[in-house]
Coordinates of C-alpha atoms and ligand atoms in Angstrom, one line a residue:
M12 CA 176.5 76.6 173.6
T13 CA 178.2 77.6 176.8
L14 CA 181.4 79.6 176.8
A15 CA 181.0 80.4 180.5
R16 CA 184.2 79.9 182.5
G17 CA 186.0 81.5 185.3
L18 CA 183.7 82.4 188.1
R19 CA 180.7 80.8 186.6
S20 CA 179.6 77.5 185.0
N21 CA 176.8 78.9 182.8
Y22 CA 175.2 82.1 181.6
C23 CA 171.8 83.0 183.1
G24 CA 169.7 83.1 179.9
E25 CA 170.9 79.8 178.6
L26 CA 169.5 77.5 181.3
G27 CA 166.5 75.4 180.6
S28 CA 164.7 72.2 181.5
G29 CA 167.6 70.2 180.1
D30 CA 169.7 71.4 183.0
I31 CA 167.4 70.2 185.8
G32 CA 169.5 68.9 188.7
A33 CA 172.7 70.6 187.6
A34 CA 174.8 72.4 190.2
V35 CA 175.5 75.8 188.7
A36 CA 177.5 78.9 189.5
L37 CA 176.1 82.1 187.9
C38 CA 177.3 85.7 187.9
G39 CA 175.5 88.9 187.1
W40 CA 173.5 91.9 188.3
I41 CA 170.4 91.7 190.6
D42 CA 167.6 92.8 188.3
R43 CA 164.8 92.6 190.9
I44 CA 164.2 91.2 194.4
R45 CA 160.7 90.0 195.4
D46 CA 160.5 89.1 199.1
H47 CA 158.1 86.3 199.8
G48 CA 157.1 86.4 203.5
E49 CA 159.8 86.7 206.1
H50 CA 162.1 83.9 205.0
L51 CA 162.1 83.7 201.2
S52 CA 163.2 85.9 198.4
F53 CA 163.0 85.5 194.6
I54 CA 165.8 87.2 192.9
D55 CA 166.0 87.8 189.1
L56 CA 169.6 87.5 188.2
R57 CA 170.6 89.1 184.9
D58 CA 173.6 88.9 182.6
H59 CA 173.8 89.8 178.9
T60 CA 172.1 86.5 177.9
G61 CA 168.9 87.0 180.0
I62 CA 167.4 86.5 183.4
V63 CA 167.0 83.6 185.7
Q64 CA 165.1 83.3 188.9
I65 CA 166.9 82.4 192.1
V66 CA 165.0 81.1 195.1
T67 CA 167.0 82.0 198.2
P68 CA 166.6 82.6 202.0
R69 CA 165.6 86.3 202.5
R70 CA 168.5 88.7 203.0
N71 CA 168.5 92.3 203.8
D72 CA 171.8 93.3 202.4
L73 CA 171.0 92.9 198.7
R74 CA 169.8 95.7 196.3
S75 CA 169.1 96.0 192.7
E76 CA 172.2 96.2 190.5
F77 CA 174.5 94.6 193.0
V78 CA 176.9 92.3 191.3
V79 CA 176.7 88.8 192.7
R80 CA 177.8 85.2 192.2
V81 CA 175.1 82.6 192.9
T82 CA 175.6 78.9 193.4
G83 CA 172.6 76.5 193.5
T84 CA 170.8 73.8 191.7
V85 CA 168.6 74.1 188.6
A86 CA 165.0 72.9 189.4
N87 CA 161.6 72.9 187.7
R88 CA 159.4 75.7 188.7
P89 CA 156.3 74.6 190.6
E90 CA 153.2 74.0 188.6
G91 CA 151.4 77.3 187.9
T92 CA 154.5 79.5 188.3
I93 CA 155.9 78.9 184.8
N94 CA 156.6 82.1 183.0
K95 CA 156.3 81.7 179.3
T96 CA 157.5 85.3 178.6
I97 CA 161.1 84.5 179.4
A98 CA 163.4 81.9 178.0
T99 CA 164.3 80.4 181.4
G100 CA 160.6 80.6 182.5
E101 CA 160.3 76.9 183.2
I102 CA 163.2 76.7 185.7
E103 CA 164.6 78.4 188.8
I104 CA 167.7 78.0 190.9
H105 CA 167.1 76.4 194.3
D106 CA 169.2 76.7 197.4
G107 CA 170.8 79.8 196.0
E108 CA 173.8 81.0 197.9
I109 CA 174.7 84.5 197.1
E110 CA 178.1 86.1 197.3
I111 CA 178.3 89.9 196.8
L112 CA 181.0 90.8 194.4
S113 CA 180.2 94.5 194.2
S114 CA 177.6 96.8 195.6
A115 CA 175.8 99.5 193.7
A116 CA 174.5 102.9 194.7
T117 CA 171.0 103.8 193.7
L118 CA 171.0 104.2 189.9
P119 CA 170.1 107.5 188.2
F120 CA 167.6 105.6 186.1
S121 CA 166.1 102.1 185.8
I122 CA 167.9 99.5 183.7
D123 CA 164.4 98.5 182.5
D124 CA 164.4 100.1 179.1
R125 CA 160.6 100.2 178.8
L126 CA 161.0 103.4 181.0
D127 CA 161.9 106.5 179.0
V128 CA 165.0 108.4 180.2
E129 CA 166.1 111.7 178.8
E130 CA 168.9 111.3 176.3
I131 CA 171.3 113.6 178.1
T132 CA 171.0 111.5 181.2
R133 CA 171.5 108.3 179.2
L134 CA 174.7 109.8 177.7
R135 CA 175.9 111.1 181.0
Y136 CA 175.7 107.6 182.4
R137 CA 176.3 105.7 179.2
F138 CA 177.9 102.8 181.0
L139 CA 174.5 102.2 182.7
D140 CA 172.6 102.9 179.5
I141 CA 174.4 100.2 177.7
R142 CA 173.5 97.8 180.4
R143 CA 169.9 98.1 179.2
D144 CA 168.4 95.6 176.8
K145 CA 168.0 97.8 173.8
M146 CA 171.6 99.1 173.8
Q147 CA 172.9 95.5 174.4
R148 CA 170.9 94.3 171.4
N149 CA 171.9 97.2 169.2
L150 CA 175.6 97.0 169.9
R151 CA 175.6 93.2 169.5
N152 CA 173.7 93.6 166.2
R153 CA 176.3 96.1 165.1
A154 CA 179.0 93.5 165.8
L155 CA 177.1 91.1 163.6
V156 CA 177.2 93.7 160.8
N157 CA 181.0 93.9 161.1
S158 CA 181.5 90.2 161.2
A159 CA 179.2 89.7 158.2
I160 CA 181.2 92.3 156.3
R161 CA 184.5 90.5 157.1
R162 CA 183.1 87.1 156.2
S163 CA 181.6 88.3 152.9
L164 CA 184.6 90.3 151.7
E165 CA 187.2 87.8 152.7
A166 CA 185.3 85.2 150.8
Q167 CA 185.4 87.6 147.8
G168 CA 189.2 87.9 148.0
F169 CA 189.6 91.2 149.9
T170 CA 192.4 91.8 152.3
E171 CA 192.0 94.1 155.3
V172 CA 194.6 96.8 155.5
E173 CA 194.7 99.5 158.2
T174 CA 195.5 103.1 157.0
P175 CA 196.8 105.9 159.1
M176 CA 194.7 108.0 161.5
L177 CA 197.3 110.8 161.4
W178 CA 197.0 111.8 157.8
T179 CA 197.0 114.7 155.3
P180 CA 194.0 116.6 153.9
T181 CA 191.9 114.8 151.3
P182 CA 189.6 116.9 149.1
E183 CA 186.3 115.2 149.8
G184 CA 184.4 118.3 150.8
A185 CA 184.2 117.8 154.6
R186 CA 186.0 120.0 157.2
E187 CA 188.8 118.0 158.8
F188 CA 190.0 117.7 162.4
L189 CA 193.5 119.1 162.9
V190 CA 196.1 117.4 165.1
P191 CA 199.1 119.6 166.1
S192 CA 202.5 118.0 165.8
R193 CA 204.8 118.1 168.8
L194 CA 207.9 117.1 166.9
Q195 CA 207.2 119.6 164.1
P196 CA 205.7 122.6 165.9
G197 CA 203.4 124.7 163.8
N198 CA 202.6 121.7 161.5
F199 CA 199.5 119.6 161.6
Y200 CA 198.2 116.2 160.7
V201 CA 194.5 115.8 159.9
L202 CA 192.3 113.0 161.0
P203 CA 191.1 111.2 157.9
Q204 CA 187.7 112.0 156.6
S205 CA 188.0 108.7 154.8
P206 CA 190.9 106.5 153.6
Q207 CA 190.2 107.6 150.0
I208 CA 193.7 108.5 148.9
A209 CA 195.4 105.7 151.0
K210 CA 193.2 103.1 149.4
Q211 CA 194.0 104.3 145.9
L212 CA 197.7 104.1 146.8
L213 CA 197.1 100.5 147.9
M214 CA 195.9 99.8 144.4
V215 CA 199.0 101.3 142.9
G216 CA 200.8 99.1 145.4
G217 CA 199.3 96.0 143.9
F218 CA 196.9 95.1 146.7
D219 CA 194.1 94.3 144.2
R220 CA 191.2 94.0 146.6
Y221 CA 191.4 96.0 149.9
Y222 CA 188.9 96.6 152.6
Q223 CA 188.8 98.2 156.0
I224 CA 186.2 98.8 158.7
A225 CA 187.5 102.3 158.8
R226 CA 187.0 105.1 161.4
C227 CA 186.5 108.4 159.7
M228 CA 186.3 111.9 161.2
R229 CA 184.5 114.9 159.8
D230 CA 184.2 118.2 161.6
E231 CA 180.6 118.8 160.4
D232 CA 177.4 119.6 162.2
L233 CA 175.9 116.6 163.9
R234 CA 172.5 115.1 162.8
A235 CA 170.4 112.0 163.3
D236 CA 172.6 110.2 160.7
R237 CA 175.9 112.0 161.3
Q238 CA 178.5 112.1 164.1
F239 CA 181.9 113.6 164.1
E240 CA 183.4 110.2 164.0
F241 CA 181.8 107.3 162.2
T242 CA 182.7 104.0 160.8
Q243 CA 182.5 102.8 157.3
L244 CA 183.1 99.8 155.3
D245 CA 185.7 101.1 152.9
L246 CA 186.8 99.0 149.9
E247 CA 188.8 99.4 146.7
A248 CA 189.6 97.0 143.9
S249 CA 191.7 97.0 140.8
F250 CA 190.8 96.0 137.2
V251 CA 187.1 96.3 138.0
T252 CA 184.0 97.9 136.6
Q253 CA 181.0 99.4 138.3
E254 CA 179.3 96.0 138.0
D255 CA 182.0 94.3 140.0
I256 CA 181.7 96.9 142.8
F257 CA 177.9 96.3 142.9
A258 CA 178.5 92.6 143.2
F259 CA 181.1 93.0 146.1
I260 CA 178.9 95.4 148.0
G261 CA 175.7 93.5 147.2
G262 CA 177.2 90.3 148.6
A263 CA 178.2 92.1 151.9
I264 CA 174.8 93.7 152.2
A265 CA 173.0 90.4 151.6
E266 CA 175.0 88.8 154.4
I267 CA 174.3 91.7 156.8
V268 CA 170.6 91.6 156.1
E269 CA 170.6 87.8 156.6
V270 CA 172.4 87.8 160.0
T271 CA 170.6 90.8 161.4
R272 CA 167.1 90.4 160.0
N273 CA 167.1 86.8 158.9
V274 CA 165.8 87.7 155.4
Q275 CA 167.2 87.1 152.0
I276 CA 167.3 90.1 149.7
N277 CA 167.1 90.0 145.9
E278 CA 169.4 91.8 143.6
I279 CA 169.5 95.5 144.5
P280 CA 167.6 97.5 141.8
R281 CA 169.2 100.6 140.1
M282 CA 168.0 104.0 139.1
T283 CA 169.8 106.8 137.4
W284 CA 170.4 110.0 139.3
F285 CA 168.2 111.9 136.9
D286 CA 165.3 109.5 137.3
A287 CA 165.6 109.6 141.1
M288 CA 165.5 113.4 141.0
D289 CA 162.7 113.5 138.4
K290 CA 160.5 110.9 140.0
Y291 CA 161.2 111.4 143.7
G292 CA 162.9 114.8 144.0
V293 CA 165.9 113.5 145.9
D294 CA 169.0 111.5 145.1
K295 CA 168.2 109.1 148.0
P296 CA 164.6 108.2 147.5
D297 CA 162.7 106.3 150.1
L298 CA 161.2 103.5 148.0
R299 CA 159.3 101.9 150.8
F300 CA 156.3 103.5 149.1
E301 CA 155.8 104.4 145.5
S302 CA 153.9 107.7 144.9
P303 CA 156.2 109.1 142.2
L304 CA 156.1 112.8 141.0
I305 CA 154.3 113.0 137.7
D306 CA 155.0 115.6 135.1
V307 CA 151.9 117.5 134.2
T308 CA 153.4 120.4 132.4
E309 CA 151.6 119.5 129.2
I310 CA 148.2 119.5 130.9
L311 CA 148.5 122.6 133.0
S312 CA 150.9 124.8 131.1
P313 CA 148.5 125.6 128.1
L314 CA 145.8 126.9 130.5
G315 CA 147.6 130.2 130.9
V316 CA 147.0 130.3 134.6
R317 CA 149.6 132.4 136.5
A318 CA 150.1 129.9 139.2
F319 CA 151.3 127.5 136.6
S320 CA 153.5 129.7 134.5
A321 CA 156.8 127.8 135.0
P322 CA 159.1 125.5 133.0
T323 CA 158.2 122.4 135.0
I324 CA 154.9 121.4 136.6
K325 CA 155.0 118.3 138.8
A326 CA 152.1 116.7 140.5
L327 CA 151.9 114.2 143.4
L328 CA 149.0 112.0 144.3
A329 CA 149.0 112.2 148.1
P330 CA 150.3 108.7 149.2
V331 CA 147.6 108.7 152.0
R332 CA 143.9 109.2 151.4
E333 CA 143.0 111.6 154.1
S334 CA 140.7 114.6 154.3
F335 CA 143.3 117.3 154.6
T336 CA 142.2 120.0 156.9
R337 CA 142.6 123.7 156.1
S338 CA 145.4 124.0 158.7
R339 CA 147.2 120.9 157.5
L340 CA 147.1 122.3 154.0
D341 CA 148.4 125.6 155.1
A342 CA 151.2 124.0 156.9
L343 CA 152.1 122.0 153.8
I344 CA 152.0 125.2 151.7
D345 CA 154.2 127.0 154.2
R346 CA 156.6 124.1 154.2
A347 CA 156.8 124.2 150.3
K348 CA 157.5 127.9 150.5
A349 CA 160.2 127.5 153.1
L350 CA 161.8 124.9 150.8
G351 CA 161.9 127.5 148.0
A352 CA 158.8 127.1 146.0
K353 CA 156.5 129.9 145.1
G354 CA 153.6 127.9 146.3
L355 CA 151.9 124.5 146.5
A356 CA 148.6 124.0 144.8
Y357 CA 146.2 121.3 145.9
F358 CA 143.2 119.7 144.4
K359 CA 140.8 117.5 146.3
V360 CA 139.1 115.0 144.1
V361 CA 135.4 114.8 144.7
E362 CA 132.4 113.1 143.1
E363 CA 130.0 115.6 141.5
E364 CA 126.9 114.6 139.6
D365 CA 128.4 111.3 138.5
R366 CA 131.7 112.6 137.6
L367 CA 135.0 113.5 139.3
A368 CA 135.8 117.2 139.9
F369 CA 138.2 119.3 141.9
E370 CA 137.7 121.1 145.1
S371 CA 140.4 123.8 145.2
P372 CA 140.9 127.5 145.1
L373 CA 142.2 126.9 141.6
A374 CA 139.4 124.7 140.5
K375 CA 137.7 127.5 138.6
F376 CA 140.6 127.8 136.2
L377 CA 140.3 124.2 135.2
E378 CA 137.6 123.2 132.7
E379 CA 136.4 119.6 132.6
A380 CA 138.9 118.3 130.1
P381 CA 142.1 119.3 132.0
T382 CA 140.5 118.3 135.2
L383 CA 139.8 114.8 133.9
S384 CA 143.3 114.5 132.3
L385 CA 145.0 115.5 135.5
I386 CA 142.9 113.0 137.4
E387 CA 143.6 110.3 134.9
R388 CA 147.3 111.0 134.7
L389 CA 147.6 110.7 138.4
G390 CA 145.3 107.7 138.6
A391 CA 143.3 109.6 141.3
E392 CA 139.9 108.6 142.7
A393 CA 137.3 110.4 144.8
G394 CA 138.8 111.2 148.2
D395 CA 142.3 111.6 146.9
T396 CA 144.3 114.9 147.0
I397 CA 146.7 116.0 144.3
F398 CA 149.5 118.4 145.1
V399 CA 151.2 120.5 142.4
V400 CA 154.4 122.6 142.3
A401 CA 155.2 124.7 139.2
D402 CA 158.8 126.0 139.1
E403 CA 162.2 125.4 137.6
W404 CA 162.7 121.6 137.3
K405 CA 165.1 121.4 140.3
V406 CA 162.8 123.4 142.6
A407 CA 159.6 121.7 141.5
T408 CA 161.1 118.2 142.0
T409 CA 162.9 118.8 145.2
V410 CA 160.1 120.6 146.9
L411 CA 157.4 118.1 145.9
G412 CA 159.8 115.3 146.8
Q413 CA 160.0 116.6 150.3
I414 CA 156.2 116.9 150.5
R415 CA 156.0 113.3 149.3
L416 CA 158.3 112.2 152.1
E417 CA 156.4 114.1 154.8
L418 CA 153.1 112.6 153.6
G419 CA 154.5 109.1 153.3
K420 CA 156.0 109.0 156.7
E421 CA 153.1 107.2 158.3
L422 CA 153.2 104.5 155.6
V423 CA 156.6 103.2 156.3
S424 CA 158.1 101.1 159.0
H425 CA 161.6 99.8 159.9
D426 CA 160.5 96.3 158.9
Q427 CA 160.7 97.2 155.3
L428 CA 164.0 97.4 153.5
A429 CA 164.1 99.2 150.2
F430 CA 167.6 99.3 148.8
T431 CA 168.5 101.0 145.5
W432 CA 171.6 101.9 143.6
I433 CA 171.7 105.4 142.2
V434 CA 173.9 105.6 139.1
D435 CA 175.1 108.1 136.6
F436 CA 175.5 111.1 139.0
P437 CA 176.6 114.3 137.5
L438 CA 180.4 114.8 137.8
F439 CA 180.0 118.4 139.0
D440 CA 177.5 119.8 141.4
G441 CA 177.0 123.4 140.1
L442 CA 179.5 126.2 140.0
D443 CA 181.4 128.0 142.8
E444 CA 181.5 131.8 143.2
S445 CA 184.3 132.0 140.7
G446 CA 182.3 130.0 138.1
K447 CA 184.4 126.8 138.5
P448 CA 182.6 123.5 138.7
I449 CA 182.4 121.8 142.1
S450 CA 183.1 118.0 142.2
A451 CA 179.9 116.2 143.1
H452 CA 181.6 113.2 144.7
H453 CA 185.4 113.8 144.9
P454 CA 187.8 114.9 142.2
F455 CA 189.2 111.4 141.8
T456 CA 186.0 110.2 140.1
M457 CA 186.2 109.1 136.5
P458 CA 183.9 110.9 134.1
H459 CA 181.4 108.8 132.3
A460 CA 183.0 107.3 129.2
D461 CA 180.4 108.9 126.9
D462 CA 180.8 112.4 128.3
F463 CA 184.5 113.2 128.0
E464 CA 183.9 115.5 125.1
F465 CA 181.9 117.9 127.2
L466 CA 184.4 118.2 130.0
E467 CA 185.4 121.7 128.9
S468 CA 182.6 122.9 126.7
D469 CA 179.7 121.9 129.0
P470 CA 181.0 120.5 132.3
L471 CA 177.7 120.5 134.1
R472 CA 176.4 118.0 131.6
V473 CA 179.1 115.5 132.2
R474 CA 178.0 112.4 134.1
S475 CA 180.4 110.5 136.3
Q476 CA 181.1 106.8 137.0
S477 CA 179.9 107.2 140.5
Y478 CA 177.1 105.5 142.4
D479 CA 175.4 105.7 145.7
L480 CA 173.7 103.0 147.7
V481 CA 170.4 104.1 149.3
L482 CA 168.3 102.3 151.9
N483 CA 164.9 103.6 153.1
G484 CA 165.7 107.2 152.2
W485 CA 169.2 107.2 153.8
E486 CA 172.3 107.5 151.8
L487 CA 174.3 104.5 153.0
G488 CA 177.3 105.1 150.9
S489 CA 179.0 106.2 147.7
G490 CA 181.8 105.2 145.5
S491 CA 183.2 105.5 142.0
I492 CA 185.5 104.3 139.4
R493 CA 188.6 106.4 139.8
I494 CA 190.8 108.3 137.5
H495 CA 194.1 106.3 137.3
R496 CA 195.8 108.4 134.6
P497 CA 197.8 111.5 135.6
D498 CA 196.7 113.4 132.5
I499 CA 193.0 113.0 133.2
Q500 CA 193.5 113.8 136.9
S501 CA 195.4 117.0 136.0
K502 CA 192.6 118.0 133.7
I503 CA 190.0 117.6 136.4
F504 CA 192.1 119.6 138.8
Q505 CA 192.4 122.3 136.2
I506 CA 188.7 122.4 135.6
I507 CA 187.8 122.7 139.3
G508 CA 190.4 125.4 139.7
V509 CA 193.2 123.6 141.5
T510 CA 196.5 124.9 140.0
D511 CA 199.4 122.6 139.1
E512 CA 201.4 124.0 142.0
E513 CA 198.6 123.5 144.4
A514 CA 197.8 120.0 143.2
Q515 CA 201.5 119.2 143.5
S516 CA 201.8 120.5 147.0
R517 CA 198.6 118.9 148.2
F518 CA 198.5 115.6 146.4
G519 CA 201.9 115.4 144.7
F520 CA 202.4 112.0 146.2
L521 CA 199.2 110.7 144.5
L522 CA 200.0 112.2 141.1
D523 CA 203.5 110.8 141.4
A524 CA 202.1 107.4 142.3
F525 CA 199.9 107.5 139.1
K526 CA 203.1 107.9 137.1
F527 CA 204.4 104.5 138.2
G528 CA 201.9 102.1 136.8
A529 CA 198.5 102.6 138.3
P530 CA 195.9 99.9 137.6
P531 CA 192.4 101.1 136.7
H532 CA 190.5 100.9 140.0
G533 CA 187.3 101.8 141.8
G534 CA 185.7 101.4 145.2
F535 CA 183.0 102.2 147.6
A536 CA 182.3 103.0 151.2
F537 CA 179.1 102.6 153.2
G538 CA 178.3 103.8 156.7
I539 CA 178.2 101.0 159.3
D540 CA 176.5 103.3 161.9
R541 CA 173.8 103.9 159.4
I542 CA 173.1 100.3 158.3
A543 CA 173.4 99.1 161.9
A544 CA 170.8 101.7 162.9
I545 CA 168.4 100.7 160.2
M546 CA 168.8 97.0 160.9
S547 CA 168.1 97.7 164.5
G548 CA 165.0 99.7 163.7
E549 CA 166.6 103.0 165.0
D550 CA 166.1 106.5 163.6
N551 CA 169.3 107.9 165.1
I552 CA 172.8 106.5 164.7
R553 CA 173.6 107.4 168.4
E554 CA 171.5 104.3 169.3
V555 CA 174.1 102.0 167.8
I556 CA 177.2 103.8 169.0
A557 CA 178.6 102.9 172.4
F558 CA 179.8 106.4 173.3
P559 CA 178.4 109.0 170.9
K560 CA 178.5 112.8 171.1
T561 CA 175.5 115.0 171.6
Q562 CA 174.1 117.2 168.8
S563 CA 176.4 119.9 170.0
G564 CA 179.5 117.7 169.8
L565 CA 179.8 117.1 173.5
D566 CA 180.3 114.0 175.5
P567 CA 178.3 114.5 178.7
M568 CA 180.1 111.5 180.4
T569 CA 183.7 112.6 180.0
D570 CA 183.0 116.3 179.4
A571 CA 185.1 116.3 176.3
P572 CA 186.1 118.6 174.7
K573 CA 187.9 120.2 177.6
P574 CA 190.5 123.0 178.0
V575 CA 194.2 122.0 178.3
D576 CA 196.8 123.9 180.2
A577 CA 199.3 126.3 178.7
A578 CA 202.2 123.9 179.1
T579 CA 200.5 121.2 177.1
L580 CA 199.7 123.7 174.4
K581 CA 203.3 124.9 174.4
N582 CA 204.4 121.4 173.9
V583 CA 202.7 121.3 170.5
G584 CA 203.7 124.9 169.6
L585 CA 200.4 126.5 170.3
T586 CA 199.1 129.4 172.3
L587 CA 195.4 130.3 172.6
A588 CA 194.2 133.6 171.3
P589 CA 192.5 135.6 174.0
K590 CA 188.7 134.9 174.2
K591 CA 186.6 137.6 172.5
Ligands
LIG145 N1 185.8 108.1 150.1 C1 184.4 108.0 149.7 C2 183.5 108.4 150.9 O1 184.0 108.4 152.1 C3 183.9 106.7 149.3 C4 184.5 106.2 148.1 O2 184.5 106.9 147.0 O3 185.0 105.1 148.1 O4 182.4 108.8 150.8

């Protein structure tokens, strides 16, 4: 395959022994120059496809990272100089004539990405950083993700529709970026935190199956898996059930994994939200390793030991068999306390006179029978360590779940892919200060068909028709079957404390739309930055974003955000309050 045109006949990395004798013109950057005696130089010429060696008369006016055009003839490398580590290692370019297209000052860091560079410097010179192999690979991988999504969804009958960037608030829980209006001074658009409402309106509009590779903005603190702006595959479909959404998304995910990892994945397994919390202590369990939390309330509660007087007692067999040192154990105990538990008990399983016993400050409270039941329940052997948290269910599971993750870290690698659907989320996520339930997903989510009767009497017990997709302990995305009836939507607004007037002024257009024949519909969105990062083996989404922001929301290359002058502010009807 050669698409090369214009100033060149071929790409560097594509030449091989099949091209011997061909006259070629190549363009790229000088990767390295090795002078050979007084008269000869070997130059590694690099473009995005790879490197090729040019043999040329020695010149003193060339430097690394100069941009050049080289003409010459493809020739076999002499016996003994073949380099098996690069694709073009059997050939070189003879009689290379070099034309300088652009010179280069000394770079702030080497393009060789085996050399570590501080991230702030990489971001300050991002245009050079993306010249490096890793960023080239990552961004191209990301493009494969996008094209796989398009291929898969178009084959499944989805139509891509672009929705506005200048939009109106959506109640999805994130803080939104405001954009002042010049033509309507004092009024603001918001940048969409997702196309949620727009895509529901597309369903009312008869679009049937919509998708978009959508840019979303959320003014939230930045983290390894979160930037202000991110991209998600957003989809919505009419006359569908949760099963259909799983099939649509499953198809796109399978295509992504195939093109980026060259592996076929089986059907994505499912777990209820309750099981995820109960067994792993999080709603996004990392299933690359098993080690579930085990309920041992029945074994430990009857002992009457103070440390175990709590409604729920959960135990974890440490996923790694190591001899935990005193300081490591103390650190884990501190961590458990910082996470909100009263403590973290541990039991080292040891062999004592032909039977298993515990080594632990609490061992004296456990007779032989409970000791052996605990060991048996956990399936522990000599050398293992068991950790125990006794507390309210939520605290016991979440704290021990975090300890599980910390201990399991060394067992997992980016080569494994453990997907799971989490289903049957609660509709509400606790109560706000005024005692009103808070929507767990967003207020457009349909309650679970079996739980409608508890909406008013016991709202926290109501499950929803919403689902998350989890990969390797990261939440890739969420979705739900939506409410399409105005009466149910009004009821939900009323339960969460949005008055009729408020609902009308904020989402009147949506409630109106539902009055004019809204099909039942549902959808999903997953983060492309996140899946692209995992597919590229990265821990931080910045590594798959061309021009990301730092943790503090800055762009060290452009210096954004920057002040603007008073006239510009006045144009949009704003004046700055004096700095405190
Ligand atoms: N709008 C939701 C989100 O951005 C996804 C969905 O419900 O489709 O998380």
